[in-house]
C-alpha cells in the first residue's frame, strides 16, 4: 500500500514510525508544517515528523497551503493509495480528500464525535470525562466529522494530566492506525457515521483561559490544573499582583464562610484557597522566572504573597 503521510508534532511522528516498522506499507512521501522559529535565538526548527522522515531518507514537502492547484498537482504525483493525517495542522480541501484511491485517514485523540477540534486531550480532562481514546476516521469536509473506522479507549485517571494522557494515546494510536490500514477495505465497508447531535468541540486553549476562576468549584479547578499541564499551565494573580503558575493541586471538601478567592491556610501542607465550593489546595507553584517548587519551599521566601485572609483577585477571563 502506497502511503502518503501528513503530520507535524511528536504525536504524529510516533504514528509515522509505526508505519515505517510495518513492511506492508510504502511511505511514498511526507507532508509537514514549514520549519518554525524556536528556542534561544529563534532559529528555524524542523518538526518531529520532518526529522524522522529525513532520518529514513523520505521525501518531505512543506507547503504553506494545499488549496492552490500547484500544491495539489504536486500531491497527486505521489499516486498514493491512502493519505494518513495525524496532527498535521493544515486543512485538506475536498480535492485532496478525494485524491488517494482509499481517501484520507485521520487519527484523532478522542472518542469521536466527542471533542472534535484542536485540543481533545485537554478538554476531556477539563470536562471531567471518565474515558478518552483514539479514533481513526475517514476524513470528510467538516471538522473531524468523517465516519469512524476504528477506535480504542482508555480510562482517564483521577490524577491524569494532559501530559500523561497524551503519552498514553501516543502509545494507543499507532497500533490502531496500523490495524485500520491492514483491514481498510472491510473497515471502510462497515464504518460508523458520526452522530452530529452527540458532538462536542475541543476549542483551542489560550493562556488567558488558564487563569483560575475562584467562582468555580474546587473540583472544577483541580481538573483545570491537570488539563492545562503542561501547557499553558494554570495561573493566578496574588493580592500583590504577582503572577504564579500552578502545576499541581488537590481538593479539600471543606466549606468556610469566606468569599471565593480567600486564602484560608498557607503551611507545609499547601496553600488552601476558598472556591465556590470546597478548598483548592495549591501543591506545586512557579513564580515568574523560577522553576516549579513545592508549596512549603514557595512559602519560605514568599509567604507574604499568600497571607491568610487575603483575597486573590477575580479572573478577568471568565464569567462568574
mmCIF file of C-alpha atoms in Angstrom:
data_model
loop_
_atom_site.group_PDB
_atom_site.id
_atom_site.type_symbol
_atom_site.label_atom_id
_atom_site.label_comp_id
_atom_site.label_asym_id
_atom_site.label_seq_id
_atom_site.Cartn_x
_atom_site.Cartn_y
_atom_site.Cartn_z
ATOM 1 C CA UNK A 1 0.000 0.000 0.000
ATOM 2 C CA UNK A 2 1.417 3.365 -1.072
ATOM 3 C CA UNK A 3 1.001 5.731 1.889
ATOM 4 C CA UNK A 4 1.392 9.493 1.881
ATOM 5 C CA UNK A 5 1.841 10.734 5.457
ATOM 6 C CA UNK A 6 0.970 14.192 6.802
ATOM 7 C CA UNK A 7 1.759 15.250 10.366
ATOM 8 C CA UNK A 8 3.851 17.604 12.443
ATOM 9 C CA UNK A 9 4.442 17.045 16.224
ATOM 10 C CA UNK A 10 5.908 14.131 18.170
ATOM 11 C CA UNK A 11 2.447 12.538 18.440
ATOM 12 C CA UNK A 12 2.391 12.288 14.640
ATOM 13 C CA UNK A 13 5.990 11.059 14.475
ATOM 14 C CA UNK A 14 5.044 8.069 16.661
ATOM 15 C CA UNK A 15 2.483 7.077 14.043
ATOM 16 C CA UNK A 16 4.909 7.543 11.155
ATOM 17 C CA UNK A 17 7.405 5.297 12.927
ATOM 18 C CA UNK A 18 4.766 2.570 13.276
ATOM 19 C CA UNK A 19 4.122 2.689 9.538
ATOM 20 C CA UNK A 20 7.841 2.559 8.816
ATOM 21 C CA UNK A 21 8.100 -0.549 11.003
ATOM 22 C CA UNK A 22 5.285 -2.327 9.112
ATOM 23 C CA UNK A 23 6.639 -3.970 5.945
ATOM 24 C CA UNK A 24 3.342 -3.879 4.028
ATOM 25 C CA UNK A 25 3.365 -0.066 3.759
ATOM 26 C CA UNK A 26 5.479 2.014 1.397
ATOM 27 C CA UNK A 27 5.814 5.636 2.586
ATOM 28 C CA UNK A 28 5.990 7.488 -0.707
ATOM 29 C CA UNK A 29 6.226 10.980 0.789
ATOM 30 C CA UNK A 30 5.767 13.044 3.941
ATOM 31 C CA UNK A 31 3.961 16.354 4.403
ATOM 32 C CA UNK A 32 4.617 18.517 7.451
ATOM 33 C CA UNK A 33 4.383 22.135 8.588
ATOM 34 C CA UNK A 34 7.109 24.576 7.479
ATOM 35 C CA UNK A 35 10.060 24.962 9.840
ATOM 36 C CA UNK A 36 9.272 27.406 12.653
ATOM 37 C CA UNK A 37 11.490 29.642 14.818
ATOM 38 C CA UNK A 38 12.031 28.076 18.241
ATOM 39 C CA UNK A 39 14.306 28.168 21.257
ATOM 40 C CA UNK A 40 17.017 30.669 22.039
ATOM 41 C CA UNK A 41 17.967 32.715 19.044
ATOM 42 C CA UNK A 42 14.686 31.888 17.308
ATOM 43 C CA UNK A 43 16.430 29.558 14.893
ATOM 44 C CA UNK A 44 14.310 27.607 12.426
ATOM 45 C CA UNK A 45 13.369 24.232 13.864
ATOM 46 C CA UNK A 46 12.199 21.209 11.877
ATOM 47 C CA UNK A 47 9.117 19.352 13.118
ATOM 48 C CA UNK A 48 9.431 15.946 14.781
ATOM 49 C CA UNK A 49 7.884 14.372 11.684
ATOM 50 C CA UNK A 50 10.377 16.048 9.340
ATOM 51 C CA UNK A 51 13.322 14.949 11.467
ATOM 52 C CA UNK A 52 12.123 11.338 11.437
ATOM 53 C CA UNK A 53 11.362 11.422 7.713
ATOM 54 C CA UNK A 54 14.797 12.759 6.794
ATOM 55 C CA UNK A 55 16.436 10.164 9.039
ATOM 56 C CA UNK A 56 14.771 7.482 6.886
ATOM 57 C CA UNK A 57 15.527 9.192 3.580
ATOM 58 C CA UNK A 58 11.918 10.099 2.819
ATOM 59 C CA UNK A 59 10.868 12.970 0.577
ATOM 60 C CA UNK A 60 9.466 15.866 2.652
ATOM 61 C CA UNK A 61 7.016 18.502 1.432
ATOM 62 C CA UNK A 62 6.244 21.651 3.471
ATOM 63 C CA UNK A 63 3.644 23.723 1.608
ATOM 64 C CA UNK A 64 2.001 26.700 3.302
ATOM 65 C CA UNK A 65 -1.364 25.561 1.935
ATOM 66 C CA UNK A 66 -2.939 22.713 -0.006
ATOM 67 C CA UNK A 67 -5.650 24.885 -1.525
ATOM 68 C CA UNK A 68 -3.786 26.007 -4.650
ATOM 69 C CA UNK A 69 -3.576 23.987 -7.866
ATOM 70 C CA UNK A 70 0.219 23.769 -7.823
ATOM 71 C CA UNK A 71 0.302 22.142 -4.368
ATOM 72 C CA UNK A 72 -2.497 19.750 -5.328
ATOM 73 C CA UNK A 73 -0.744 18.765 -8.555
ATOM 74 C CA UNK A 74 2.428 18.032 -6.573
ATOM 75 C CA UNK A 75 0.481 15.859 -4.140
ATOM 76 C CA UNK A 76 -1.236 13.963 -6.965
ATOM 77 C CA UNK A 77 2.140 12.973 -8.399
ATOM 78 C CA UNK A 78 2.738 10.690 -5.425
ATOM 79 C CA UNK A 79 -0.113 8.424 -6.636
ATOM 80 C CA UNK A 80 -0.852 7.365 -3.065
ATOM 81 C CA UNK A 81 -3.334 4.628 -2.229
ATOM 82 C CA UNK A 82 -4.138 6.405 1.019
ATOM 83 C CA UNK A 83 -3.123 9.592 2.816
ATOM 84 C CA UNK A 84 -2.679 9.326 6.590
ATOM 85 C CA UNK A 85 -3.120 12.574 8.510
ATOM 86 C CA UNK A 86 -2.078 12.926 12.161
ATOM 87 C CA UNK A 87 -1.977 16.376 13.794
ATOM 88 C CA UNK A 88 -0.870 17.951 10.525
ATOM 89 C CA UNK A 89 -2.127 21.485 11.059
ATOM 90 C CA UNK A 90 -3.378 22.288 7.552
ATOM 91 C CA UNK A 91 -6.923 21.984 6.243
ATOM 92 C CA UNK A 92 -7.318 19.465 3.435
ATOM 93 C CA UNK A 93 -9.661 20.683 0.686
ATOM 94 C CA UNK A 94 -12.104 18.286 -0.932
ATOM 95 C CA UNK A 95 -9.846 17.864 -3.972
ATOM 96 C CA UNK A 96 -7.126 16.446 -1.726
ATOM 97 C CA UNK A 97 -9.540 14.281 0.285
ATOM 98 C CA UNK A 98 -10.701 12.654 -2.954
ATOM 99 C CA UNK A 99 -7.249 12.182 -4.469
ATOM 100 C CA UNK A 100 -5.930 8.913 -2.978
ATOM 101 C CA UNK A 101 -7.606 5.645 -4.000
ATOM 102 C CA UNK A 102 -8.794 4.963 -0.425
ATOM 103 C CA UNK A 103 -9.154 8.620 0.512
ATOM 104 C CA UNK A 104 -7.608 10.251 3.584
ATOM 105 C CA UNK A 105 -7.458 8.682 7.060
ATOM 106 C CA UNK A 106 -7.091 10.722 10.246
ATOM 107 C CA UNK A 107 -6.032 9.699 13.758
ATOM 108 C CA UNK A 108 -7.762 11.860 16.377
ATOM 109 C CA UNK A 109 -7.117 11.916 20.129
ATOM 110 C CA UNK A 110 -10.698 11.462 21.333
ATOM 111 C CA UNK A 111 -13.661 9.120 21.096
ATOM 112 C CA UNK A 112 -15.460 10.886 18.275
ATOM 113 C CA UNK A 113 -17.902 12.558 17.970
ATOM 114 C CA UNK A 114 -16.854 13.802 21.399
ATOM 115 C CA UNK A 115 -14.196 16.521 21.339
ATOM 116 C CA UNK A 116 -13.811 17.316 17.694
ATOM 117 C CA UNK A 117 -11.261 20.036 17.150
ATOM 118 C CA UNK A 118 -7.882 21.299 18.301
ATOM 119 C CA UNK A 119 -7.494 20.271 21.971
ATOM 120 C CA UNK A 120 -9.363 16.997 22.587
ATOM 121 C CA UNK A 121 -6.978 15.594 25.207
ATOM 122 C CA UNK A 122 -7.058 18.705 27.374
ATOM 123 C CA UNK A 123 -10.811 19.226 27.033
ATOM 124 C CA UNK A 124 -11.581 15.678 28.111
ATOM 125 C CA UNK A 125 -9.751 16.217 31.416
ATOM 126 C CA UNK A 126 -11.113 19.755 31.745
ATOM 127 C CA UNK A 127 -14.688 18.443 31.474
ATOM 128 C CA UNK A 128 -14.202 15.568 33.913
ATOM 129 C CA UNK A 129 -14.688 12.761 31.359
ATOM 130 C CA UNK A 130 -14.155 9.234 32.654
ATOM 131 C CA UNK A 131 -12.536 7.970 29.448
ATOM 132 C CA UNK A 132 -10.728 9.084 26.336
ATOM 133 C CA UNK A 133 -9.205 7.261 23.413
ATOM 134 C CA UNK A 134 -8.138 7.331 19.792
ATOM 135 C CA UNK A 135 -10.487 7.325 16.814
ATOM 136 C CA UNK A 136 -9.296 6.516 13.305
ATOM 137 C CA UNK A 137 -11.715 8.081 10.857
ATOM 138 C CA UNK A 138 -12.286 8.550 7.160
ATOM 139 C CA UNK A 139 -11.760 12.247 6.568
ATOM 140 C CA UNK A 140 -14.651 14.366 5.282
ATOM 141 C CA UNK A 141 -15.033 18.051 4.520
ATOM 142 C CA UNK A 142 -16.151 19.055 8.048
ATOM 143 C CA UNK A 143 -14.033 19.378 11.184
ATOM 144 C CA UNK A 144 -13.417 15.790 12.388
ATOM 145 C CA UNK A 145 -16.814 14.752 11.047
ATOM 146 C CA UNK A 146 -15.998 11.661 8.960
ATOM 147 C CA UNK A 147 -17.169 8.134 9.768
ATOM 148 C CA UNK A 148 -15.162 6.274 12.417
ATOM 149 C CA UNK A 149 -13.312 3.242 11.093
ATOM 150 C CA UNK A 150 -11.796 2.010 14.345
ATOM 151 C CA UNK A 151 -11.468 3.262 17.924
ATOM 152 C CA UNK A 152 -9.719 2.271 21.144
ATOM 153 C CA UNK A 153 -10.491 3.687 24.589
ATOM 154 C CA UNK A 154 -8.661 4.213 27.872
ATOM 155 C CA UNK A 155 -9.831 5.395 31.310
ATOM 156 C CA UNK A 156 -8.936 8.901 32.455
ATOM 157 C CA UNK A 157 -7.380 8.567 35.906
ATOM 158 C CA UNK A 158 -8.200 10.973 38.703
ATOM 159 C CA UNK A 159 -4.588 12.202 38.734
ATOM 160 C CA UNK A 160 -4.346 12.423 34.932
ATOM 161 C CA UNK A 161 -2.640 15.421 33.351
ATOM 162 C CA UNK A 162 -2.719 16.272 29.677
ATOM 163 C CA UNK A 163 0.916 15.169 29.501
ATOM 164 C CA UNK A 164 0.242 11.676 30.859
ATOM 165 C CA UNK A 165 -2.907 11.150 28.785
ATOM 166 C CA UNK A 166 -1.131 12.449 25.681
ATOM 167 C CA UNK A 167 1.611 9.868 26.181
ATOM 168 C CA UNK A 168 -0.848 7.020 26.611
ATOM 169 C CA UNK A 169 -2.797 7.980 23.493
ATOM 170 C CA UNK A 170 0.503 8.235 21.607
ATOM 171 C CA UNK A 171 1.007 4.563 22.513
ATOM 172 C CA UNK A 172 -2.545 3.515 21.601
ATOM 173 C CA UNK A 173 -2.757 5.415 18.320
ATOM 174 C CA UNK A 174 -0.004 3.830 16.202
ATOM 175 C CA UNK A 175 -1.206 0.195 16.524
ATOM 176 C CA UNK A 176 -4.777 1.387 15.951
ATOM 177 C CA UNK A 177 -3.661 3.085 12.741
ATOM 178 C CA UNK A 178 -1.742 0.021 11.547
ATOM 179 C CA UNK A 179 -4.757 -2.202 12.294
ATOM 180 C CA UNK A 180 -7.012 0.149 10.355
ATOM 181 C CA UNK A 181 -4.800 0.202 7.269
ATOM 182 C CA UNK A 182 -4.319 -3.564 7.376
ATOM 183 C CA UNK A 183 -8.105 -4.014 7.342
ATOM 184 C CA UNK A 184 -9.038 -0.901 5.383
ATOM 185 C CA UNK A 185 -11.408 -2.488 2.875
ATOM 186 C CA UNK A 186 -13.605 -4.181 5.478
ATOM 187 C CA UNK A 187 -13.478 -1.249 7.916
ATOM 188 C CA UNK A 188 -14.493 1.241 5.234
ATOM 189 C CA UNK A 189 -17.418 -1.023 4.339
ATOM 190 C CA UNK A 190 -18.625 -1.085 7.953
ATOM 191 C CA UNK A 191 -17.619 2.447 9.008
ATOM 192 C CA UNK A 192 -19.867 4.061 11.617
ATOM 193 C CA UNK A 193 -21.154 7.554 10.691
ATOM 194 C CA UNK A 194 -20.796 10.076 13.495
ATOM 195 C CA UNK A 195 -23.913 11.469 15.124
ATOM 196 C CA UNK A 196 -23.605 15.230 14.949
ATOM 197 C CA UNK A 197 -26.138 15.607 17.763
ATOM 198 C CA UNK A 198 -23.640 13.962 20.154
ATOM 199 C CA UNK A 199 -20.682 16.102 19.085
ATOM 200 C CA UNK A 200 -18.727 18.381 21.406
ATOM 201 C CA UNK A 201 -15.957 20.737 20.343
ATOM 202 C CA UNK A 202 -12.460 20.987 21.760
ATOM 203 C CA UNK A 203 -11.667 24.635 21.222
ATOM 204 C CA UNK A 204 -8.022 25.684 21.125
ATOM 205 C CA UNK A 205 -6.504 26.522 24.508
ATOM 206 C CA UNK A 206 -5.375 30.035 25.388
ATOM 207 C CA UNK A 207 -3.140 31.383 28.137
ATOM 208 C CA UNK A 208 -5.923 33.725 29.222
ATOM 209 C CA UNK A 209 -8.323 30.834 29.731
ATOM 210 C CA UNK A 210 -5.872 29.152 32.110
ATOM 211 C CA UNK A 211 -6.374 31.833 34.783
ATOM 212 C CA UNK A 212 -8.070 30.192 37.754
ATOM 213 C CA UNK A 213 -11.579 31.452 38.400
ATOM 214 C CA UNK A 214 -12.471 31.256 42.100
ATOM 215 C CA UNK A 215 -16.196 31.382 41.279
ATOM 216 C CA UNK A 216 -15.896 27.759 40.121
ATOM 217 C CA UNK A 217 -15.748 24.763 42.453
ATOM 218 C CA UNK A 218 -12.536 23.248 43.761
ATOM 219 C CA UNK A 219 -13.287 20.056 41.811
ATOM 220 C CA UNK A 220 -13.548 22.012 38.566
ATOM 221 C CA UNK A 221 -10.385 23.995 39.214
ATOM 222 C CA UNK A 222 -8.368 20.919 40.152
ATOM 223 C CA UNK A 223 -9.317 19.432 36.763
ATOM 224 C CA UNK A 224 -8.264 22.657 35.074
ATOM 225 C CA UNK A 225 -4.841 22.490 36.723
ATOM 226 C CA UNK A 226 -4.376 18.983 35.328
ATOM 227 C CA UNK A 227 -5.853 19.812 31.912
ATOM 228 C CA UNK A 228 -3.560 22.813 31.403
ATOM 229 C CA UNK A 229 -0.430 20.844 32.359
ATOM 230 C CA UNK A 230 1.990 21.016 30.513
ATOM 231 C CA UNK A 231 0.575 23.974 28.520
ATOM 232 C CA UNK A 232 -0.445 26.713 29.015
ATOM 233 C CA UNK A 233 -0.281 25.981 32.800
ATOM 234 C CA UNK A 234 -2.991 27.220 35.145
ATOM 235 C CA UNK A 235 -2.174 30.524 36.822
ATOM 236 C CA UNK A 236 -3.418 33.074 39.302
ATOM 237 C CA UNK A 237 -2.677 36.596 40.423
ATOM 238 C CA UNK A 238 -1.847 37.199 44.083
ATOM 239 C CA UNK A 239 -3.306 40.063 46.092
ATOM 240 C CA UNK A 240 0.006 41.866 45.496
ATOM 241 C CA UNK A 241 -0.360 41.490 41.729
ATOM 242 C CA UNK A 242 2.233 38.720 41.261
ATOM 243 C CA UNK A 243 1.502 36.055 38.631
ATOM 244 C CA UNK A 244 2.054 32.478 39.816
ATOM 245 C CA UNK A 245 1.676 29.293 37.749
ATOM 246 C CA UNK A 246 0.063 26.248 39.372
ATOM 247 C CA UNK A 247 1.381 22.832 38.366
ATOM 248 C CA UNK A 248 -0.383 20.606 40.887
ATOM 249 C CA UNK A 249 -3.224 20.863 43.397
ATOM 250 C CA UNK A 250 -5.786 18.828 45.291
ATOM 251 C CA UNK A 251 -9.285 19.310 46.672
ATOM 252 C CA UNK A 252 -10.466 19.556 50.260
ATOM 253 C CA UNK A 253 -14.202 19.086 50.539
ATOM 254 C CA UNK A 254 -14.372 21.681 53.243
ATOM 255 C CA UNK A 255 -16.540 24.778 53.224
ATOM 256 C CA UNK A 256 -15.869 28.020 55.087
ATOM 257 C CA UNK A 257 -17.809 31.255 55.273
ATOM 258 C CA UNK A 258 -15.040 33.039 53.350
ATOM 259 C CA UNK A 259 -15.504 34.641 49.951
ATOM 260 C CA UNK A 260 -14.216 32.759 46.872
ATOM 261 C CA UNK A 261 -10.541 33.572 46.383
ATOM 262 C CA UNK A 262 -9.757 33.924 50.088
ATOM 263 C CA UNK A 263 -6.516 32.352 51.350
ATOM 264 C CA UNK A 264 -7.733 30.076 54.164
ATOM 265 C CA UNK A 265 -4.452 28.364 55.071
ATOM 266 C CA UNK A 266 -0.827 28.560 53.983
ATOM 267 C CA UNK A 267 1.513 25.996 55.547
ATOM 268 C CA UNK A 268 3.691 22.981 54.746
ATOM 269 C CA UNK A 269 0.620 21.057 53.548
ATOM 270 C CA UNK A 270 -0.135 23.602 50.829
ATOM 271 C CA UNK A 271 -1.959 26.854 50.184
ATOM 272 C CA UNK A 272 -5.732 26.433 50.596
ATOM 273 C CA UNK A 273 -7.962 28.803 48.626
ATOM 274 C CA UNK A 274 -11.723 29.052 49.083
ATOM 275 C CA UNK A 275 -13.671 28.449 45.875
ATOM 276 C CA UNK A 276 -17.372 28.454 45.077
ATOM 277 C CA UNK A 277 -17.453 25.109 46.877
ATOM 278 C CA UNK A 278 -14.555 23.451 48.645
ATOM 279 C CA UNK A 279 -10.919 24.405 49.062
ATOM 280 C CA UNK A 280 -8.356 24.164 46.284
ATOM 281 C CA UNK A 281 -5.001 23.329 47.856
ATOM 282 C CA UNK A 282 -2.043 24.500 45.776
ATOM 283 C CA UNK A 283 0.798 21.947 45.932
ATOM 284 C CA UNK A 284 3.325 22.969 43.273
ATOM 285 C CA UNK A 285 3.777 26.615 42.304
ATOM 286 C CA UNK A 286 6.049 28.532 39.946
ATOM 287 C CA UNK A 287 6.789 32.244 40.320
ATOM 288 C CA UNK A 288 7.905 34.166 37.236
ATOM 289 C CA UNK A 289 11.465 33.376 36.211
ATOM 290 C CA UNK A 290 11.810 30.438 38.624
ATOM 291 C CA UNK A 291 11.356 26.677 38.482
ATOM 292 C CA UNK A 292 8.255 24.929 39.875
ATOM 293 C CA UNK A 293 8.539 24.269 43.616
ATOM 294 C CA UNK A 294 6.583 22.680 46.454
ATOM 295 C CA UNK A 295 4.294 24.982 48.424
ATOM 296 C CA UNK A 296 6.487 24.749 51.547
ATOM 297 C CA UNK A 297 9.525 25.953 49.590
ATOM 298 C CA UNK A 298 7.484 28.666 47.898
ATOM 299 C CA UNK A 299 6.281 29.990 51.252
ATOM 300 C CA UNK A 300 9.795 30.019 52.716
ATOM 301 C CA UNK A 301 10.638 33.031 50.575
ATOM 302 C CA UNK A 302 7.247 34.400 49.573
ATOM 303 C CA UNK A 303 4.833 33.888 52.463
ATOM 304 C CA UNK A 304 3.603 37.474 52.048
ATOM 305 C CA UNK A 305 2.201 36.539 48.612
ATOM 306 C CA UNK A 306 -0.448 34.335 50.248
ATOM 307 C CA UNK A 307 -1.258 35.953 53.568
ATOM 308 C CA UNK A 308 -4.080 34.114 55.337
ATOM 309 C CA UNK A 309 -7.250 36.159 54.996
ATOM 310 C CA UNK A 310 -6.141 37.972 51.848
ATOM 311 C CA UNK A 311 -8.386 37.700 48.799
ATOM 312 C CA UNK A 312 -6.980 36.835 45.388
ATOM 313 C CA UNK A 313 -8.230 38.994 42.506
ATOM 314 C CA UNK A 314 -11.087 37.555 40.428
ATOM 315 C CA UNK A 315 -10.458 36.159 36.987
ATOM 316 C CA UNK A 316 -10.789 38.668 34.191
ATOM 317 C CA UNK A 317 -11.371 35.997 31.558
ATOM 318 C CA UNK A 318 -14.351 34.035 32.909
ATOM 319 C CA UNK A 319 -17.875 34.950 33.793
ATOM 320 C CA UNK A 320 -18.893 34.351 37.395
#
